[in-house]
mmCIF file of C-alpha atoms in Angstrom:
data_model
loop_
_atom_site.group_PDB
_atom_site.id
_atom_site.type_symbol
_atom_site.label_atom_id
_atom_site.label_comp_id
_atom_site.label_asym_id
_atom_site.label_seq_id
_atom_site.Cartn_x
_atom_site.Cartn_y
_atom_site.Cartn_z
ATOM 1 C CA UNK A 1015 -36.204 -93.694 -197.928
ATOM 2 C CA UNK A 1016 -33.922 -94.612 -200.645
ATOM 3 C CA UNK A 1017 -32.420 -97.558 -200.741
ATOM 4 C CA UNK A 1018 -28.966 -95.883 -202.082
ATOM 5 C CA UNK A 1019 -28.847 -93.912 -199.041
ATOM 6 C CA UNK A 1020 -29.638 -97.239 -196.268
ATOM 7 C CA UNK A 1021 -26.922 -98.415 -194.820
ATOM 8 C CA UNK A 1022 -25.834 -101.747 -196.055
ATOM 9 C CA UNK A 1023 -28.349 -102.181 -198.565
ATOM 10 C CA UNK A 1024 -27.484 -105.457 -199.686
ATOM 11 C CA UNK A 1025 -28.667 -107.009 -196.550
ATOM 12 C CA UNK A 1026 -32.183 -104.891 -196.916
ATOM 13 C CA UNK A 1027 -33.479 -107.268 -199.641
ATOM 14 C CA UNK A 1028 -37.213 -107.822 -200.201
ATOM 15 C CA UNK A 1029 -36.102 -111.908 -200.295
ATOM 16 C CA UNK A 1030 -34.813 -111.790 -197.495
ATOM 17 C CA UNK A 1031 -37.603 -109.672 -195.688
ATOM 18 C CA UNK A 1032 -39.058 -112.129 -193.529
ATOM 19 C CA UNK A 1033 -35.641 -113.653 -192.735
ATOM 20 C CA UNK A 1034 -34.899 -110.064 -191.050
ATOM 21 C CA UNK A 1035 -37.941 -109.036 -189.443
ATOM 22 C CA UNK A 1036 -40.582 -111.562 -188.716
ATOM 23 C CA UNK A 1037 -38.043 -112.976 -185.488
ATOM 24 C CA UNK A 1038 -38.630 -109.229 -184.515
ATOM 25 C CA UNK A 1039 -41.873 -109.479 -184.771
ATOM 26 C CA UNK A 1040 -42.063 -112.564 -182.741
ATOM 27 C CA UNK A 1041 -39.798 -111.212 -179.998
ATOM 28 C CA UNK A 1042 -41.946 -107.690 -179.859
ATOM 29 C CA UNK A 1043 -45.388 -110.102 -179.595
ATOM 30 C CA UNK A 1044 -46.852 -108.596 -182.850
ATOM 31 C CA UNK A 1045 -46.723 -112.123 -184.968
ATOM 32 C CA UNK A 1046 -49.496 -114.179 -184.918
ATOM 33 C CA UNK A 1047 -49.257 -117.777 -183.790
ATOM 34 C CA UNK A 1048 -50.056 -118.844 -187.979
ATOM 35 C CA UNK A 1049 -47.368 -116.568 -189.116
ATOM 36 C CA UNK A 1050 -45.183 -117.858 -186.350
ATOM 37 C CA UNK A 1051 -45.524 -121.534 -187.182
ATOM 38 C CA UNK A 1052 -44.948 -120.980 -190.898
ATOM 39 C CA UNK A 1053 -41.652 -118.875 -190.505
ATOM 40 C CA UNK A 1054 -40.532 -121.935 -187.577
ATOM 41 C CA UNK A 1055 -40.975 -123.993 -190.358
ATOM 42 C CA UNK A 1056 -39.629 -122.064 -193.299
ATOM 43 C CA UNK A 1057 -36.352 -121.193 -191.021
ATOM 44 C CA UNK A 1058 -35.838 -124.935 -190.283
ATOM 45 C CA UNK A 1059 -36.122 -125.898 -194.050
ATOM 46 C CA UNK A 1060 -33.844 -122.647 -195.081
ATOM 47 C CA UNK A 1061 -31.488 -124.158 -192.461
ATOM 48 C CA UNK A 1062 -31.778 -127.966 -193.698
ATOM 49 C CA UNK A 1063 -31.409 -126.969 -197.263
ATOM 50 C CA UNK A 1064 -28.145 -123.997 -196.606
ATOM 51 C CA UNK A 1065 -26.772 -127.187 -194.225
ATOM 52 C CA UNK A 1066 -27.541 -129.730 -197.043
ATOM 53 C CA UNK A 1067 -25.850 -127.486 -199.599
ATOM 54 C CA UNK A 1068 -22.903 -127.052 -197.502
ATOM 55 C CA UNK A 1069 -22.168 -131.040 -197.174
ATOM 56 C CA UNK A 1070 -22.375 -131.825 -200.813
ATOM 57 C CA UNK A 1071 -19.297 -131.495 -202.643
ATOM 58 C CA UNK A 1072 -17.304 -132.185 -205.609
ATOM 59 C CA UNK A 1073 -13.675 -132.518 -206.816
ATOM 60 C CA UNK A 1074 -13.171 -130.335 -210.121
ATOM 61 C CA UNK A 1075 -12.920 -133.249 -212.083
ATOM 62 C CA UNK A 1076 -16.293 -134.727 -211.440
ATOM 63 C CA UNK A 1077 -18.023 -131.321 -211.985
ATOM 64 C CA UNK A 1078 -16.650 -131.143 -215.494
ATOM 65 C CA UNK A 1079 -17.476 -134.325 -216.137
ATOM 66 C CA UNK A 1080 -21.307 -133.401 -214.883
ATOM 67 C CA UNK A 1081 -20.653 -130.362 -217.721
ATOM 68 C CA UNK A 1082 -19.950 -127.543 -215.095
ATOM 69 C CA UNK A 1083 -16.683 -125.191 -216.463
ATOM 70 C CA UNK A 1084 -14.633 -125.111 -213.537
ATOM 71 C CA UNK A 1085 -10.934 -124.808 -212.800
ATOM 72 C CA UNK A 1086 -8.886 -127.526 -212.274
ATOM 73 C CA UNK A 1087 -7.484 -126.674 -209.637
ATOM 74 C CA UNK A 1088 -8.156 -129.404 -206.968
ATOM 75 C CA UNK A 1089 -10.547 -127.433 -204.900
ATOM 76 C CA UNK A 1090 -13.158 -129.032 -203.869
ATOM 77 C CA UNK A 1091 -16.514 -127.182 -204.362
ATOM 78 C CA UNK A 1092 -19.893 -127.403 -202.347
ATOM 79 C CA UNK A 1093 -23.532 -127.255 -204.137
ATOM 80 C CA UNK A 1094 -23.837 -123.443 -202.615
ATOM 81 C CA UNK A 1095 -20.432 -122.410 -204.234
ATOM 82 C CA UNK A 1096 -21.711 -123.815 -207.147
ATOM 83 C CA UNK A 1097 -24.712 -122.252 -206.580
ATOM 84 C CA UNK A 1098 -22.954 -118.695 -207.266
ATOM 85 C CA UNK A 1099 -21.661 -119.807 -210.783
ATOM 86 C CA UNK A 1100 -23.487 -117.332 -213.674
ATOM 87 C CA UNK A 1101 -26.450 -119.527 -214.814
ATOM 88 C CA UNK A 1102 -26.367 -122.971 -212.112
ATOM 89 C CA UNK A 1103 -29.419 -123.177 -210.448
ATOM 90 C CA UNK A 1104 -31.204 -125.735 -208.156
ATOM 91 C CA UNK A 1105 -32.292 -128.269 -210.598
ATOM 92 C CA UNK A 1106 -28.803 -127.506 -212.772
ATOM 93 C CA UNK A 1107 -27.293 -129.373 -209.485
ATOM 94 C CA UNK A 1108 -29.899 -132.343 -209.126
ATOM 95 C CA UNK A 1109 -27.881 -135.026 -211.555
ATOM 96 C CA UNK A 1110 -25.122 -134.459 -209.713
ATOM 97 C CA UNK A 1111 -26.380 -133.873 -206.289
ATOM 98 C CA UNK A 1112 -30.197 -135.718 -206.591
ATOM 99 C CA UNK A 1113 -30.927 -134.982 -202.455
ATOM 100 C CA UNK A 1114 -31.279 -131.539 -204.170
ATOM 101 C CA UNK A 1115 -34.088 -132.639 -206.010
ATOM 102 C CA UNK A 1116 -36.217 -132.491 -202.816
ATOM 103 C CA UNK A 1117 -35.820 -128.697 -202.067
ATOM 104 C CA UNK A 1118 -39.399 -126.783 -201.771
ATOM 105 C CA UNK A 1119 -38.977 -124.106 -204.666
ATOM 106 C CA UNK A 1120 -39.268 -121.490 -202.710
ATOM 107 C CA UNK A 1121 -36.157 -123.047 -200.208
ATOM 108 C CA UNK A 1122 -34.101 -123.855 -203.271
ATOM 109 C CA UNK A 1123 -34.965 -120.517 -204.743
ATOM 110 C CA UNK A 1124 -33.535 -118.547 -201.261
ATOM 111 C CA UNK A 1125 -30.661 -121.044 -201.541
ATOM 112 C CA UNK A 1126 -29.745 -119.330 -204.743
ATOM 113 C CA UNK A 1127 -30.696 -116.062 -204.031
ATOM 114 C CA UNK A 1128 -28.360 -116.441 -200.838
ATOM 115 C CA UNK A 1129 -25.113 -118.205 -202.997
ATOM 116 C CA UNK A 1130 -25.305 -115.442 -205.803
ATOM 117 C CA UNK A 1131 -25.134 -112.585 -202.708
ATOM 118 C CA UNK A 1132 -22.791 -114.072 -200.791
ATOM 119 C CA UNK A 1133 -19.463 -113.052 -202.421
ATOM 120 C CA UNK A 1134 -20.816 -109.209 -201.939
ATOM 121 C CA UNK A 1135 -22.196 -109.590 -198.585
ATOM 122 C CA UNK A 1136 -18.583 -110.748 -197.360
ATOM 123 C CA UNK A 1137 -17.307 -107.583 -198.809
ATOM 124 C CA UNK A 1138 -19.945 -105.227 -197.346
ATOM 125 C CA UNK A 1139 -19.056 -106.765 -194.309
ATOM 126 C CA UNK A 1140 -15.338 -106.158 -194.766
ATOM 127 C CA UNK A 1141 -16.354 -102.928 -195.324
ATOM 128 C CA UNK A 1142 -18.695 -102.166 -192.076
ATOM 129 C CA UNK A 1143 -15.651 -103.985 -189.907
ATOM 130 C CA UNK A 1144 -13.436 -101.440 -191.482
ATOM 131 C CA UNK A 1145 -15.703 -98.304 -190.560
ATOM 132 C CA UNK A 1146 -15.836 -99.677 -187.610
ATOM 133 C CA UNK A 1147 -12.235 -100.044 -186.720
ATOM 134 C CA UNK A 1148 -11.816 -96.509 -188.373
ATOM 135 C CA UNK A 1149 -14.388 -94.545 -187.460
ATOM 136 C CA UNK A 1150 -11.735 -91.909 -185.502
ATOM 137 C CA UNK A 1151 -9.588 -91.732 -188.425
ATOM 138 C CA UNK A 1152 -8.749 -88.051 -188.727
ATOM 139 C CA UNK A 1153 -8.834 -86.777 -192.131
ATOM 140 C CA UNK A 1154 -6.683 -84.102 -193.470
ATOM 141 C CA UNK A 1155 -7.527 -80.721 -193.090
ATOM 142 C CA UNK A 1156 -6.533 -79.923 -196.785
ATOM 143 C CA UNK A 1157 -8.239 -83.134 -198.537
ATOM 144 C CA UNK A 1158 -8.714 -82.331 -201.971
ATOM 145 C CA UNK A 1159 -12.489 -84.484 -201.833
ATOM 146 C CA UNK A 1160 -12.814 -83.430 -205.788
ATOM 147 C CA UNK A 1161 -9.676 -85.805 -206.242
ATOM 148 C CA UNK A 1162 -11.764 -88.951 -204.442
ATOM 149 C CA UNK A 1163 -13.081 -91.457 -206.892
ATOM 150 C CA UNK A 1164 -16.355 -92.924 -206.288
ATOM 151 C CA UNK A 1165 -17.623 -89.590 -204.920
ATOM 152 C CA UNK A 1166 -20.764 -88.520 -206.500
ATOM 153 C CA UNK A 1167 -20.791 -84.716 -207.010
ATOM 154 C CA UNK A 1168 -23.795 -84.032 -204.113
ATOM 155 C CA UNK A 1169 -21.222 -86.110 -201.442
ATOM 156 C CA UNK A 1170 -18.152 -83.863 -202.713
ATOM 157 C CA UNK A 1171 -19.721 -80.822 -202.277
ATOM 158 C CA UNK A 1172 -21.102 -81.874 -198.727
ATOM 159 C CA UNK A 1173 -17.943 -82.540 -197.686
ATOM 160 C CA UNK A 1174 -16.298 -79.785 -198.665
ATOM 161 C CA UNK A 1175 -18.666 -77.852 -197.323
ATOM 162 C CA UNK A 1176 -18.666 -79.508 -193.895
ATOM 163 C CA UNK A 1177 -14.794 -80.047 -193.829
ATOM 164 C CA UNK A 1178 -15.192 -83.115 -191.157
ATOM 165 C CA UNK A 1179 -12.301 -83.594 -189.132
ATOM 166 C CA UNK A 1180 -12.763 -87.621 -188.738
ATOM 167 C CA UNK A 1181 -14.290 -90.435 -190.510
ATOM 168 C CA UNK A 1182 -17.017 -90.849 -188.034
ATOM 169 C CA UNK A 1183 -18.180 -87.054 -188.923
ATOM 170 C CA UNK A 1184 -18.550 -87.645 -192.426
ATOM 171 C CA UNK A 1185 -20.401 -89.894 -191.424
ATOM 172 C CA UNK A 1186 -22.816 -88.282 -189.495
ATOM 173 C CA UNK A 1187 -23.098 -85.752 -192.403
ATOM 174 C CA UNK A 1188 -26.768 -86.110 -194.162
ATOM 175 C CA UNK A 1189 -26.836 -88.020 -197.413
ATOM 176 C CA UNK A 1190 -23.395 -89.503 -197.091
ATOM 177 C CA UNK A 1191 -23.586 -93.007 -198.124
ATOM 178 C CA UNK A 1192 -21.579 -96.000 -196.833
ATOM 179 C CA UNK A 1193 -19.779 -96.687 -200.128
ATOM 180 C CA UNK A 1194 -19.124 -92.828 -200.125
ATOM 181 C CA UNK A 1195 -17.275 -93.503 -196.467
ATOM 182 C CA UNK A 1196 -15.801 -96.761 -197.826
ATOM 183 C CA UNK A 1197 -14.346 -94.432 -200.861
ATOM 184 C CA UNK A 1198 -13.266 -91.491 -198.351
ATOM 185 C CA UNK A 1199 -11.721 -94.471 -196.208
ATOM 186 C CA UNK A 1200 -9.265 -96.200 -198.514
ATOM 187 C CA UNK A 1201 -8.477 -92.619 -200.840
ATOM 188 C CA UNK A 1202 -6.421 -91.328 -197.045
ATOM 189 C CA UNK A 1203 -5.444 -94.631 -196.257
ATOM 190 C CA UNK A 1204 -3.748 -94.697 -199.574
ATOM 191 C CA UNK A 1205 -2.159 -91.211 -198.425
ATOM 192 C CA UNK A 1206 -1.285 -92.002 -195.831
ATOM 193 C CA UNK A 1207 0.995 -95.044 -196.964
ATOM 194 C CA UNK A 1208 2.264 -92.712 -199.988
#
């Protein structure tokens, strides 16, 4: 399969693999008792360390006194929003934060893995709430899908080939992507409020 065409991609991570599927596993009997014991134990330090990151903060001031550019605008900041910054890693945060220091590398490495996707997963999920809610959405019978940004040429020609009367059928129209709905979505919700 390719990933363009999975649903939510940005949840379907290799990092996050195990996070996903071994409690599957577990639940459908197919995990060993090894495996199980090390993902108990991985979850509880993933949930330590995202709990831990969470809890420390800083006012602006005292991170650009530590040497982080941020604004100054009174807000205080957590280690995993900091986490998200272009270049802060784990051991960036440790002078400031030194219970950081005692992260497993593979934890602290999740941790940013999980602060640099965050922003994005909130949007995707924006995004799947909005399908969701709009899934009966009738679409014009004379949409013009050549005049939809974000469109690839393969999706417009499906489309207008297929001529689906709702939201929810474009959907179920092979090779139709989720950021081709999202597109399709806000281009007649911007009609409509024309």
């Amino acid at each position: 399969m390719f990933t363009s065409r999975c649903e939510y991609r940005l949840t379907l991570r290799a990092d996050n693999a195990d996070q996903r599927l071994t409690p599957l596993g577990i639940a459908w009997g197919c995990v060993g008792s090894d495996r199980q014991a090390a993902w108990t134990a991985k979850e509880g330090a993933l949930a330590d360390a995202r709990a831990l990151a969470q809890t420390l903060t800083a006012t602006p001031k005292a991170l650009a006194a530590a040497g982080f550019a941020v604004n100054q605008d009174g807000i205080r900041r957590c280690a995993m929003d900091m986490l998200a910054y272009p270049g802060v890693r784990v051991q960036t945060l440790v002078p400031l934060w030194p219970a950081l220091n005692h992260l497993k590398p593979d934890i602290a490495a999740q941790l940013e893995i999980d602060a640099l996707y965050a922003g994005y997963l909130d949007r995707q999920e924006a995004d799947i709430r909005a399908f969701r809610r709009d899934e009966r959405l009738r679409l014009p019978l004379d949409l013009d899908y050549t005049a939809i940004g974000g469109l690839s040429a393969e999706v417009r020609q499906k489309l207008s080939t297929a001529q689906p009367t709702t939201l929810g059928a474009a959907a179920r129209i092979s090779g139709i992507t989720p950021a081709a709905l999202v597109a399709l979505l806000r281009h007649v919700r911007r009609q409509d409020a024309a």
